[in-house]
């Protein structure tokens, strides 16, 4: 054995940074977006955000709070009036009896995911989730040196489907957490209520934590006001944390405000992790959050109606293109479709951008299961959808 063979393999990269961190791939969505930013006449449907700014009544609440001097540190788990308002909001939607002790306000849904996973996952622990999936959901366990197993969502005659028995079978002895993102990014899949019940029973019996990412809860197009949720199952007898956010429902992506609904018994631990990660959400942002919850229902309903029209338009246009297969889905604000004959959708998305000015997200960004697919965010005005679809049609006919 040579001297160099005997040296232990370093967990650090040449620049001194942990391999687990260095090995996380850069966002493929941003790779496409960076190519297009600064160009004129681009129709960007790559990111997951509404094309409208936050409504004025919410913006004004933040301005008023700033004018009143709301510029100081705040409690780690959020200000009491916002925690109370979030409990009332949950109770109204789900008929639950949450109170502020169930609520931790966070600096975005993403921060909520980080806090939830930090509190549960250790190095080597396994988390089981579905795929294709929003890449950050898999990257956080990687930062924590945990291991992720994915179970595929499959596109069938009835749209995207999860075989719940296959999912449960994938949760072996080392499984510490399950993560369900429904309504789902990127597919739009919505987990049926009966599967949620089955999963809660399984996870509770096995002592596995269930993290439910419900940031798209209000974006459902089957006539309901809210998607089936894990919130009603949150109690000190179950191990469930539900992640939510102001980003998607109230067009507040840039504000960075979210929350966790969790058993009261874990609040003190979430409080510590909030302190170590971000200390607290900004006070004036939280004031805006209260107004969004108390006066924002009309906005939520009108946004849903607007996205519903855009959704109908994009479905119709994509179904008219004979090389496209679009499985049905009832939630979120994405069309996730396959283009016949195209496997490398990163190159496809770049060429489409450069030749037609249409910005879409490559399916590989959502894991190996996303390969061959393209994601388009339809939370935009209908004329933009038509412009994007005209460009895609021209591109496919070349
Ligand atoms: C599935 C999912 N979860 C969480 C988030 C985080 O949202 P935010 O951090 O803006 O609250 C996103 C954003 O795209 C998402 O798609």
mmCIF file of C-alpha atoms and ligand atoms in Angstrom:
data_model
loop_
_atom_site.group_PDB
_atom_site.id
_atom_site.type_symbol
_atom_site.label_atom_id
_atom_site.label_comp_id
_atom_site.label_asym_id
_atom_site.label_seq_id
_atom_site.Cartn_x
_atom_site.Cartn_y
_atom_site.Cartn_z
ATOM 1 C CA UNK A 1 0.000 0.000 0.000
ATOM 2 C CA UNK A 2 1.451 3.377 -0.941
ATOM 3 C CA UNK A 3 1.517 6.272 1.486
ATOM 4 C CA UNK A 4 -1.134 8.178 -0.447
ATOM 5 C CA UNK A 5 -3.520 5.136 -0.412
ATOM 6 C CA UNK A 6 -3.294 5.035 3.363
ATOM 7 C CA UNK A 7 -4.480 8.605 3.809
ATOM 8 C CA UNK A 8 -8.101 8.845 4.975
ATOM 9 C CA UNK A 9 -10.536 10.097 2.344
ATOM 10 C CA UNK A 10 -11.250 13.688 3.264
ATOM 11 C CA UNK A 11 -14.893 14.729 3.752
ATOM 12 C CA UNK A 12 -13.832 18.147 2.521
ATOM 13 C CA UNK A 13 -13.362 19.446 -1.005
ATOM 14 C CA UNK A 14 -10.160 21.146 -2.168
ATOM 15 C CA UNK A 15 -11.579 24.538 -1.186
ATOM 16 C CA UNK A 16 -12.158 23.273 2.361
ATOM 17 C CA UNK A 17 -15.943 23.083 2.014
ATOM 18 C CA UNK A 18 -17.895 19.897 2.921
ATOM 19 C CA UNK A 19 -18.308 17.503 0.005
ATOM 20 C CA UNK A 20 -22.031 17.093 0.815
ATOM 21 C CA UNK A 21 -22.477 20.805 0.225
ATOM 22 C CA UNK A 22 -20.141 21.142 -2.740
ATOM 23 C CA UNK A 23 -21.781 18.165 -4.499
ATOM 24 C CA UNK A 24 -25.254 19.712 -4.484
ATOM 25 C CA UNK A 25 -25.894 20.663 -8.092
ATOM 26 C CA UNK A 26 -26.647 24.264 -9.044
ATOM 27 C CA UNK A 27 -30.255 24.885 -10.053
ATOM 28 C CA UNK A 28 -30.915 23.845 -13.652
ATOM 29 C CA UNK A 29 -33.895 26.210 -13.732
ATOM 30 C CA UNK A 30 -31.566 29.107 -12.974
ATOM 31 C CA UNK A 31 -29.144 27.837 -15.612
ATOM 32 C CA UNK A 32 -31.847 28.406 -18.222
ATOM 33 C CA UNK A 33 -33.071 31.630 -16.600
ATOM 34 C CA UNK A 34 -29.594 33.172 -16.478
ATOM 35 C CA UNK A 35 -29.311 32.626 -20.216
ATOM 36 C CA UNK A 36 -32.486 34.628 -20.746
ATOM 37 C CA UNK A 37 -32.223 37.389 -18.166
ATOM 38 C CA UNK A 38 -31.500 40.773 -19.698
ATOM 39 C CA UNK A 39 -32.815 39.707 -23.125
ATOM 40 C CA UNK A 40 -35.840 41.497 -24.551
ATOM 41 C CA UNK A 41 -39.253 39.989 -25.325
ATOM 42 C CA UNK A 42 -38.831 36.890 -23.179
ATOM 43 C CA UNK A 43 -41.951 35.084 -21.932
ATOM 44 C CA UNK A 44 -40.686 33.661 -18.610
ATOM 45 C CA UNK A 45 -42.661 30.706 -17.255
ATOM 46 C CA UNK A 46 -39.640 29.091 -15.559
ATOM 47 C CA UNK A 47 -40.028 30.151 -11.912
ATOM 48 C CA UNK A 48 -42.871 29.206 -9.588
ATOM 49 C CA UNK A 49 -44.377 32.581 -8.880
ATOM 50 C CA UNK A 50 -47.342 34.699 -9.888
ATOM 51 C CA UNK A 51 -46.699 37.468 -12.434
ATOM 52 C CA UNK A 52 -48.581 40.066 -10.333
ATOM 53 C CA UNK A 53 -47.060 42.040 -7.458
ATOM 54 C CA UNK A 54 -48.433 41.615 -3.936
ATOM 55 C CA UNK A 55 -51.820 43.396 -3.635
ATOM 56 C CA UNK A 56 -51.715 46.989 -2.475
ATOM 57 C CA UNK A 57 -53.600 46.488 0.821
ATOM 58 C CA UNK A 58 -50.876 44.057 1.944
ATOM 59 C CA UNK A 59 -48.032 46.303 0.792
ATOM 60 C CA UNK A 60 -49.609 49.234 2.648
ATOM 61 C CA UNK A 61 -49.704 47.289 5.915
ATOM 62 C CA UNK A 62 -45.931 46.746 5.733
ATOM 63 C CA UNK A 63 -45.316 50.398 4.874
ATOM 64 C CA UNK A 64 -47.458 51.541 7.806
ATOM 65 C CA UNK A 65 -45.583 49.205 10.171
ATOM 66 C CA UNK A 66 -42.224 50.516 8.958
ATOM 67 C CA UNK A 67 -43.397 54.123 9.312
ATOM 68 C CA UNK A 68 -44.430 53.291 12.877
ATOM 69 C CA UNK A 69 -40.894 52.117 13.644
ATOM 70 C CA UNK A 70 -41.387 48.339 13.456
ATOM 71 C CA UNK A 71 -37.695 47.688 12.841
ATOM 72 C CA UNK A 72 -36.625 45.623 15.872
ATOM 73 C CA UNK A 73 -35.923 41.951 16.624
ATOM 74 C CA UNK A 74 -39.080 39.926 17.202
ATOM 75 C CA UNK A 75 -39.933 36.715 19.107
ATOM 76 C CA UNK A 76 -38.304 33.632 17.535
ATOM 77 C CA UNK A 77 -41.605 31.914 16.703
ATOM 78 C CA UNK A 78 -43.307 35.047 15.396
ATOM 79 C CA UNK A 79 -45.468 37.776 16.927
ATOM 80 C CA UNK A 80 -48.490 36.634 18.932
ATOM 81 C CA UNK A 81 -51.142 38.358 16.750
ATOM 82 C CA UNK A 82 -49.813 36.581 13.633
ATOM 83 C CA UNK A 83 -49.599 33.198 15.374
ATOM 84 C CA UNK A 84 -53.178 33.693 16.585
ATOM 85 C CA UNK A 85 -54.324 34.743 13.109
ATOM 86 C CA UNK A 86 -52.683 31.631 11.605
ATOM 87 C CA UNK A 87 -54.428 29.387 14.136
ATOM 88 C CA UNK A 88 -57.774 31.049 13.287
ATOM 89 C CA UNK A 89 -57.025 30.679 9.547
ATOM 90 C CA UNK A 90 -56.274 26.944 9.949
ATOM 91 C CA UNK A 91 -59.340 26.376 12.119
ATOM 92 C CA UNK A 92 -61.597 28.118 9.587
ATOM 93 C CA UNK A 93 -60.262 26.064 6.662
ATOM 94 C CA UNK A 94 -60.034 22.680 8.372
ATOM 95 C CA UNK A 95 -62.461 22.795 11.320
ATOM 96 C CA UNK A 96 -59.553 22.147 13.706
ATOM 97 C CA UNK A 97 -58.903 23.593 17.147
ATOM 98 C CA UNK A 98 -55.349 24.844 16.735
ATOM 99 C CA UNK A 99 -53.988 27.594 18.927
ATOM 100 C CA UNK A 100 -50.851 29.706 18.814
ATOM 101 C CA UNK A 101 -48.790 26.966 20.513
ATOM 102 C CA UNK A 102 -49.215 24.889 17.326
ATOM 103 C CA UNK A 103 -47.824 27.684 15.158
ATOM 104 C CA UNK A 104 -44.222 28.738 14.424
ATOM 105 C CA UNK A 105 -43.840 31.635 11.994
ATOM 106 C CA UNK A 106 -40.799 31.238 9.730
ATOM 107 C CA UNK A 107 -38.826 33.235 7.176
ATOM 108 C CA UNK A 108 -40.490 31.469 4.177
ATOM 109 C CA UNK A 109 -41.703 27.982 3.418
ATOM 110 C CA UNK A 110 -38.126 27.032 2.591
ATOM 111 C CA UNK A 111 -36.914 28.119 6.041
ATOM 112 C CA UNK A 112 -39.813 26.127 7.525
ATOM 113 C CA UNK A 113 -38.615 23.013 5.670
ATOM 114 C CA UNK A 114 -35.062 23.554 6.911
ATOM 115 C CA UNK A 115 -36.181 24.000 10.532
ATOM 116 C CA UNK A 116 -38.494 20.966 10.394
ATOM 117 C CA UNK A 117 -35.793 18.736 8.911
ATOM 118 C CA UNK A 118 -33.059 20.015 11.247
ATOM 119 C CA UNK A 119 -35.261 19.074 14.190
ATOM 120 C CA UNK A 120 -35.784 15.517 12.954
ATOM 121 C CA UNK A 121 -33.021 14.233 10.663
ATOM 122 C CA UNK A 122 -29.532 13.157 11.736
ATOM 123 C CA UNK A 123 -26.643 12.059 9.511
ATOM 124 C CA UNK A 124 -27.517 8.712 7.916
ATOM 125 C CA UNK A 125 -31.270 8.926 8.659
ATOM 126 C CA UNK A 126 -33.578 8.213 5.745
ATOM 127 C CA UNK A 127 -36.349 10.424 4.411
ATOM 128 C CA UNK A 128 -38.811 9.009 1.876
ATOM 129 C CA UNK A 129 -40.563 11.289 -0.598
ATOM 130 C CA UNK A 130 -42.135 11.277 -4.058
ATOM 131 C CA UNK A 131 -40.438 12.222 -7.341
ATOM 132 C CA UNK A 132 -40.237 14.268 -9.503
ATOM 133 C CA UNK A 133 -39.937 16.820 -6.701
ATOM 134 C CA UNK A 134 -38.868 20.425 -6.059
ATOM 135 C CA UNK A 135 -35.059 20.106 -5.754
ATOM 136 C CA UNK A 136 -34.711 21.997 -2.440
ATOM 137 C CA UNK A 137 -36.708 19.271 -0.685
ATOM 138 C CA UNK A 138 -33.956 16.789 -1.511
ATOM 139 C CA UNK A 139 -31.057 19.247 -1.033
ATOM 140 C CA UNK A 140 -31.877 20.008 2.631
ATOM 141 C CA UNK A 141 -31.430 16.373 3.789
ATOM 142 C CA UNK A 142 -28.208 16.311 1.770
ATOM 143 C CA UNK A 143 -26.915 19.322 3.761
ATOM 144 C CA UNK A 144 -27.860 17.423 6.937
ATOM 145 C CA UNK A 145 -26.113 14.250 5.646
ATOM 146 C CA UNK A 146 -29.392 12.353 5.649
ATOM 147 C CA UNK A 147 -30.369 9.989 2.821
ATOM 148 C CA UNK A 148 -33.382 10.374 0.528
ATOM 149 C CA UNK A 149 -35.379 7.589 -1.108
ATOM 150 C CA UNK A 150 -37.848 8.607 -3.795
ATOM 151 C CA UNK A 151 -40.965 6.774 -4.924
ATOM 152 C CA UNK A 152 -42.156 7.769 -8.408
ATOM 153 C CA UNK A 153 -45.343 9.572 -9.237
ATOM 154 C CA UNK A 154 -46.485 7.921 -12.469
ATOM 155 C CA UNK A 155 -48.497 9.437 -15.267
ATOM 156 C CA UNK A 156 -51.478 7.222 -16.137
ATOM 157 C CA UNK A 157 -54.906 7.629 -17.750
ATOM 158 C CA UNK A 158 -56.104 9.515 -14.667
ATOM 159 C CA UNK A 159 -53.150 11.865 -14.522
ATOM 160 C CA UNK A 160 -50.320 11.737 -11.985
ATOM 161 C CA UNK A 161 -50.731 8.932 -9.444
ATOM 162 C CA UNK A 162 -48.849 7.635 -6.407
ATOM 163 C CA UNK A 163 -49.150 3.972 -5.487
ATOM 164 C CA UNK A 164 -49.570 4.464 -1.738
ATOM 165 C CA UNK A 165 -48.737 0.822 -0.953
ATOM 166 C CA UNK A 166 -45.490 1.115 -2.925
ATOM 167 C CA UNK A 167 -44.707 4.308 -0.974
ATOM 168 C CA UNK A 168 -45.339 2.649 2.376
ATOM 169 C CA UNK A 169 -43.274 -0.396 1.346
ATOM 170 C CA UNK A 170 -40.333 1.960 0.611
ATOM 171 C CA UNK A 171 -40.292 3.151 4.249
ATOM 172 C CA UNK A 172 -37.822 0.637 5.675
ATOM 173 C CA UNK A 173 -36.439 0.388 9.237
ATOM 174 C CA UNK A 174 -34.007 3.367 8.880
ATOM 175 C CA UNK A 175 -36.789 5.721 7.816
ATOM 176 C CA UNK A 176 -37.014 8.693 10.130
ATOM 177 C CA UNK A 177 -39.227 10.970 8.035
ATOM 178 C CA UNK A 178 -41.685 11.012 5.174
ATOM 179 C CA UNK A 179 -42.142 14.142 3.105
ATOM 180 C CA UNK A 180 -45.301 14.673 1.070
ATOM 181 C CA UNK A 181 -45.595 17.748 -1.112
ATOM 182 C CA UNK A 182 -49.226 18.051 -2.172
ATOM 183 C CA UNK A 183 -50.366 19.937 -4.237
ATOM 184 C CA UNK A 184 -47.116 19.045 -5.877
ATOM 185 C CA UNK A 185 -44.355 20.958 -7.561
ATOM 186 C CA UNK A 186 -43.696 20.180 -10.427
ATOM 187 C CA UNK A 187 -46.539 17.806 -11.374
ATOM 188 C CA UNK A 188 -49.615 19.457 -9.803
ATOM 189 C CA UNK A 189 -50.553 16.060 -8.272
ATOM 190 C CA UNK A 190 -52.867 16.216 -5.239
ATOM 191 C CA UNK A 191 -52.757 13.403 -2.678
ATOM 192 C CA UNK A 192 -56.288 12.046 -2.073
ATOM 193 C CA UNK A 193 -57.657 12.338 1.492
ATOM 194 C CA UNK A 194 -57.939 8.543 1.881
ATOM 195 C CA UNK A 195 -54.233 8.093 1.078
ATOM 196 C CA UNK A 196 -53.358 10.807 3.596
ATOM 197 C CA UNK A 197 -55.304 8.916 6.262
ATOM 198 C CA UNK A 198 -53.543 5.643 5.413
ATOM 199 C CA UNK A 199 -50.144 7.333 5.561
ATOM 200 C CA UNK A 200 -50.855 9.003 8.912
ATOM 201 C CA UNK A 201 -51.909 5.640 10.374
ATOM 202 C CA UNK A 202 -48.761 3.972 9.048
ATOM 203 C CA UNK A 203 -46.396 6.755 10.170
ATOM 204 C CA UNK A 204 -47.997 7.014 13.619
ATOM 205 C CA UNK A 205 -47.776 3.283 14.191
ATOM 206 C CA UNK A 206 -44.109 3.289 13.152
ATOM 207 C CA UNK A 207 -43.150 6.541 14.936
ATOM 208 C CA UNK A 208 -42.035 8.106 11.648
ATOM 209 C CA UNK A 209 -42.257 11.890 11.279
ATOM 210 C CA UNK A 210 -44.474 13.147 8.475
ATOM 211 C CA UNK A 211 -43.542 16.516 6.981
ATOM 212 C CA UNK A 212 -46.299 17.840 4.729
ATOM 213 C CA UNK A 213 -45.344 20.648 2.345
ATOM 214 C CA UNK A 214 -48.650 22.385 1.636
ATOM 215 C CA UNK A 215 -47.461 25.704 0.228
ATOM 216 C CA UNK A 216 -49.874 25.241 -2.728
ATOM 217 C CA UNK A 217 -52.836 24.335 -0.462
ATOM 218 C CA UNK A 218 -55.138 27.039 -1.845
ATOM 219 C CA UNK A 219 -54.264 26.377 -5.495
ATOM 220 C CA UNK A 220 -56.693 23.618 -6.369
ATOM 221 C CA UNK A 221 -58.972 23.532 -9.406
ATOM 222 C CA UNK A 222 -61.573 20.842 -8.601
ATOM 223 C CA UNK A 223 -63.986 23.401 -7.141
ATOM 224 C CA UNK A 224 -62.618 23.092 -3.578
ATOM 225 C CA UNK A 225 -61.396 26.029 -1.537
ATOM 226 C CA UNK A 226 -58.425 24.104 -0.158
ATOM 227 C CA UNK A 227 -56.647 20.840 -0.970
ATOM 228 C CA UNK A 228 -56.897 17.772 1.307
ATOM 229 C CA UNK A 229 -54.539 18.477 4.193
ATOM 230 C CA UNK A 230 -52.548 16.849 6.966
ATOM 231 C CA UNK A 231 -53.321 19.790 9.310
ATOM 232 C CA UNK A 232 -56.344 18.045 10.912
ATOM 233 C CA UNK A 233 -54.026 15.209 12.000
ATOM 234 C CA UNK A 234 -51.556 17.474 13.856
ATOM 235 C CA UNK A 235 -51.640 16.725 17.588
ATOM 236 C CA UNK A 236 -49.355 15.672 20.408
ATOM 237 C CA UNK A 237 -50.337 12.063 19.619
ATOM 238 C CA UNK A 238 -48.956 12.212 16.065
ATOM 239 C CA UNK A 239 -45.631 13.237 14.571
ATOM 240 C CA UNK A 240 -46.692 15.636 11.862
ATOM 241 C CA UNK A 241 -45.409 19.055 10.823
ATOM 242 C CA UNK A 242 -47.177 20.960 8.084
ATOM 243 C CA UNK A 243 -45.210 23.546 6.113
ATOM 244 C CA UNK A 244 -46.963 26.556 4.620
ATOM 245 C CA UNK A 245 -46.087 29.902 3.090
ATOM 246 C CA UNK A 246 -47.476 33.296 2.139
ATOM 247 C CA UNK A 247 -45.563 33.139 -1.169
ATOM 248 C CA UNK A 248 -47.990 31.427 -3.505
ATOM 249 C CA UNK A 249 -51.495 32.184 -2.169
ATOM 250 C CA UNK A 250 -50.982 35.904 -1.542
ATOM 251 C CA UNK A 251 -48.356 36.602 -4.269
ATOM 252 C CA UNK A 252 -45.714 37.309 -1.605
ATOM 253 C CA UNK A 253 -42.703 35.330 -2.880
ATOM 254 C CA UNK A 254 -40.165 38.098 -2.202
ATOM 255 C CA UNK A 255 -41.315 38.810 1.359
ATOM 256 C CA UNK A 256 -40.073 35.500 2.807
ATOM 257 C CA UNK A 257 -42.819 34.560 5.243
ATOM 258 C CA UNK A 258 -44.065 31.062 6.095
ATOM 259 C CA UNK A 259 -45.186 28.946 9.005
ATOM 260 C CA UNK A 260 -45.133 25.465 10.540
ATOM 261 C CA UNK A 261 -48.173 23.832 12.122
ATOM 262 C CA UNK A 262 -46.772 21.294 14.587
ATOM 263 C CA UNK A 263 -47.584 19.446 17.823
ATOM 264 C CA UNK A 264 -47.427 21.850 20.777
ATOM 265 C CA UNK A 265 -44.835 19.627 22.408
ATOM 266 C CA UNK A 266 -42.135 20.464 19.843
ATOM 267 C CA UNK A 267 -42.550 24.260 19.917
ATOM 268 C CA UNK A 268 -39.620 24.873 22.268
ATOM 269 C CA UNK A 269 -37.247 23.010 19.929
ATOM 270 C CA UNK A 270 -38.480 24.835 16.832
ATOM 271 C CA UNK A 271 -37.989 28.073 18.749
ATOM 272 C CA UNK A 272 -34.308 27.277 19.340
ATOM 273 C CA UNK A 273 -33.706 26.366 15.711
ATOM 274 C CA UNK A 274 -35.371 29.606 14.582
ATOM 275 C CA UNK A 275 -32.963 31.492 16.852
ATOM 276 C CA UNK A 276 -29.913 29.747 15.387
ATOM 277 C CA UNK A 277 -31.000 30.038 11.753
ATOM 278 C CA UNK A 278 -32.595 33.459 11.382
ATOM 279 C CA UNK A 279 -33.562 34.729 14.883
ATOM 280 C CA UNK A 280 -37.016 35.797 13.691
ATOM 281 C CA UNK A 281 -39.130 36.912 10.746
ATOM 282 C CA UNK A 282 -39.138 40.710 10.212
ATOM 283 C CA UNK A 283 -41.818 42.535 12.218
ATOM 284 C CA UNK A 284 -43.206 44.664 9.366
ATOM 285 C CA UNK A 285 -43.422 41.589 7.147
ATOM 286 C CA UNK A 286 -45.432 39.810 9.850
ATOM 287 C CA UNK A 287 -47.805 42.794 10.088
ATOM 288 C CA UNK A 288 -48.422 42.440 6.364
ATOM 289 C CA UNK A 289 -49.025 38.720 6.920
ATOM 290 C CA UNK A 290 -51.815 39.452 9.413
ATOM 291 C CA UNK A 291 -53.558 41.694 6.898
ATOM 292 C CA UNK A 292 -53.135 39.064 4.156
ATOM 293 C CA UNK A 293 -54.860 36.469 6.363
ATOM 294 C CA UNK A 294 -57.637 38.748 7.603
ATOM 295 C CA UNK A 295 -58.469 40.593 4.376
ATOM 296 C CA UNK A 296 -56.962 38.430 1.649
ATOM 297 C CA UNK A 297 -59.656 35.818 0.956
ATOM 298 C CA UNK A 298 -61.056 37.685 -2.056
ATOM 299 C CA UNK A 299 -57.546 37.921 -3.465
ATOM 300 C CA UNK A 300 -56.965 34.173 -2.951
ATOM 301 C CA UNK A 301 -60.255 33.388 -4.712
ATOM 302 C CA UNK A 302 -59.680 35.800 -7.604
ATOM 303 C CA UNK A 303 -56.096 34.538 -8.144
ATOM 304 C CA UNK A 304 -57.379 30.978 -8.238
ATOM 305 C CA UNK A 305 -60.025 31.986 -10.797
ATOM 306 C CA UNK A 306 -57.352 33.717 -12.893
ATOM 307 C CA UNK A 307 -54.973 30.722 -12.764
ATOM 308 C CA UNK A 308 -57.876 28.437 -13.543
ATOM 309 C CA UNK A 309 -58.454 30.276 -16.856
ATOM 310 C CA UNK A 310 -54.734 30.198 -17.638
ATOM 311 C CA UNK A 311 -54.692 26.493 -16.778
ATOM 312 C CA UNK A 312 -57.590 25.756 -19.136
ATOM 313 C CA UNK A 313 -55.816 27.717 -21.883
ATOM 314 C CA UNK A 314 -52.461 25.942 -21.468
ATOM 315 C CA UNK A 315 -54.103 22.506 -21.288
ATOM 316 C CA UNK A 316 -56.039 23.182 -24.495
ATOM 317 C CA UNK A 317 -52.995 24.481 -26.343
ATOM 318 C CA UNK A 318 -50.700 21.646 -25.187
ATOM 319 C CA UNK A 319 -53.285 18.981 -26.027
ATOM 320 C CA UNK A 320 -53.432 20.395 -29.563
ATOM 321 C CA UNK A 321 -49.724 19.728 -30.078
ATOM 322 C CA UNK A 322 -49.290 16.156 -31.215
ATOM 323 C CA UNK A 323 -45.794 15.629 -29.751
ATOM 324 C CA UNK A 324 -46.876 16.629 -26.231
ATOM 325 C CA UNK A 325 -48.258 14.409 -23.491
ATOM 326 C CA UNK A 326 -49.751 16.301 -20.556
ATOM 327 C CA UNK A 327 -51.003 14.220 -17.606
ATOM 328 C CA UNK A 328 -53.892 15.807 -15.710
ATOM 329 C CA UNK A 329 -53.424 17.362 -12.299
ATOM 330 C CA UNK A 330 -55.708 19.390 -10.056
ATOM 331 C CA UNK A 331 -53.313 21.548 -8.065
ATOM 332 C CA UNK A 332 -50.458 24.095 -7.840
ATOM 333 C CA UNK A 333 -49.821 26.224 -10.959
ATOM 334 C CA UNK A 334 -47.655 24.109 -13.221
ATOM 335 C CA UNK A 335 -48.102 22.113 -16.424
ATOM 336 C CA UNK A 336 -45.539 19.283 -16.407
ATOM 337 C CA UNK A 337 -45.495 17.643 -19.804
ATOM 338 C CA UNK A 338 -43.454 15.247 -21.905
ATOM 339 C CA UNK A 339 -42.207 16.099 -25.371
ATOM 340 C CA UNK A 340 -41.990 12.986 -27.555
ATOM 341 C CA UNK A 341 -38.465 12.299 -28.735
ATOM 342 C CA UNK A 342 -36.796 14.721 -26.304
ATOM 343 C CA UNK A 343 -34.791 13.319 -23.384
ATOM 344 C CA UNK A 344 -32.336 16.184 -22.782
ATOM 345 C CA UNK A 345 -34.840 18.872 -21.815
ATOM 346 C CA UNK A 346 -32.099 21.180 -20.471
ATOM 347 C CA UNK A 347 -30.771 21.630 -24.033
ATOM 348 C CA UNK A 348 -34.353 21.778 -25.322
ATOM 349 C CA UNK A 349 -35.235 24.572 -22.845
ATOM 350 C CA UNK A 350 -32.108 26.542 -23.757
ATOM 351 C CA UNK A 351 -32.728 26.241 -27.516
ATOM 352 C CA UNK A 352 -36.388 27.178 -27.084
ATOM 353 C CA UNK A 353 -35.320 30.236 -25.117
ATOM 354 C CA UNK A 354 -32.685 31.354 -27.592
ATOM 355 C CA UNK A 355 -34.785 30.847 -30.705
ATOM 356 C CA UNK A 356 -38.311 31.781 -29.521
ATOM 357 C CA UNK A 357 -37.772 33.692 -26.277
ATOM 358 C CA UNK A 358 -39.903 31.223 -24.281
ATOM 359 C CA UNK A 359 -38.577 30.430 -20.791
ATOM 360 C CA UNK A 360 -39.509 26.978 -19.418
ATOM 361 C CA UNK A 361 -37.973 24.785 -16.697
ATOM 362 C CA UNK A 362 -36.216 21.529 -17.684
ATOM 363 C CA UNK A 363 -37.618 18.380 -16.063
ATOM 364 C CA UNK A 364 -34.151 17.165 -14.983
ATOM 365 C CA UNK A 365 -34.212 19.975 -12.405
ATOM 366 C CA UNK A 366 -36.737 17.852 -10.466
ATOM 367 C CA UNK A 367 -34.614 14.699 -10.275
ATOM 368 C CA UNK A 368 -34.008 11.773 -12.628
ATOM 369 C CA UNK A 369 -37.764 11.032 -12.628
ATOM 370 C CA UNK A 370 -38.353 14.422 -14.253
ATOM 371 C CA UNK A 371 -36.160 13.674 -17.291
ATOM 372 C CA UNK A 372 -37.930 14.131 -20.609
ATOM 373 C CA UNK A 373 -40.410 16.591 -19.115
ATOM 374 C CA UNK A 374 -40.793 20.354 -19.199
ATOM 375 C CA UNK A 375 -42.443 22.557 -16.560
ATOM 376 C CA UNK A 376 -44.377 25.706 -17.365
ATOM 377 C CA UNK A 377 -45.739 27.928 -14.582
ATOM 378 C CA UNK A 378 -49.180 29.169 -15.646
ATOM 379 C CA UNK A 379 -49.712 31.770 -12.886
ATOM 380 C CA UNK A 380 -49.625 34.458 -15.559
ATOM 381 C CA UNK A 381 -52.024 36.430 -17.749
ATOM 382 C CA UNK A 382 -53.740 34.341 -20.432
ATOM 383 C CA UNK A 383 -52.183 36.291 -23.325
ATOM 384 C CA UNK A 384 -48.720 35.285 -22.073
ATOM 385 C CA UNK A 385 -49.794 31.651 -22.156
ATOM 386 C CA UNK A 386 -50.858 32.037 -25.788
ATOM 387 C CA UNK A 387 -47.626 33.804 -26.689
ATOM 388 C CA UNK A 388 -45.591 31.012 -25.054
ATOM 389 C CA UNK A 389 -47.641 28.293 -26.726
ATOM 390 C CA UNK A 390 -47.335 29.983 -30.153
ATOM 391 C CA UNK A 391 -43.545 29.951 -29.713
ATOM 392 C CA UNK A 392 -43.496 26.327 -28.571
ATOM 393 C CA UNK A 393 -45.665 25.287 -31.523
ATOM 394 C CA UNK A 394 -43.315 27.013 -33.987
ATOM 395 C CA UNK A 395 -40.291 25.433 -32.292
ATOM 396 C CA UNK A 396 -41.753 21.909 -32.426
ATOM 397 C CA UNK A 397 -42.624 22.268 -36.124
ATOM 398 C CA UNK A 398 -39.088 23.164 -37.175
HETATM 399 C C1 LIG B 1 -42.972 22.633 -3.050
HETATM 400 C C2 LIG B 1 -42.465 23.920 -2.537
HETATM 401 N N1 LIG B 1 -42.250 24.046 -1.216
HETATM 402 C C3 LIG B 1 -41.801 25.175 -0.681
HETATM 403 C C4 LIG B 1 -41.535 26.257 -1.482
HETATM 404 C C5 LIG B 1 -40.970 27.477 -0.794
HETATM 405 O O1 LIG B 1 -41.676 28.637 -0.939
HETATM 406 P P1 LIG B 1 -41.180 29.920 -0.141
HETATM 407 O O2 LIG B 1 -39.832 29.642 0.390
HETATM 408 O O3 LIG B 1 -41.197 31.028 -1.150
HETATM 409 O O4 LIG B 1 -42.172 30.112 0.944
HETATM 410 C C6 LIG B 1 -41.703 26.175 -2.867
HETATM 411 C C7 LIG B 1 -41.370 27.312 -3.754
HETATM 412 O O5 LIG B 1 -41.295 27.201 -4.951
HETATM 413 C C8 LIG B 1 -42.191 24.987 -3.402
HETATM 414 O O6 LIG B 1 -42.402 24.831 -4.713
#
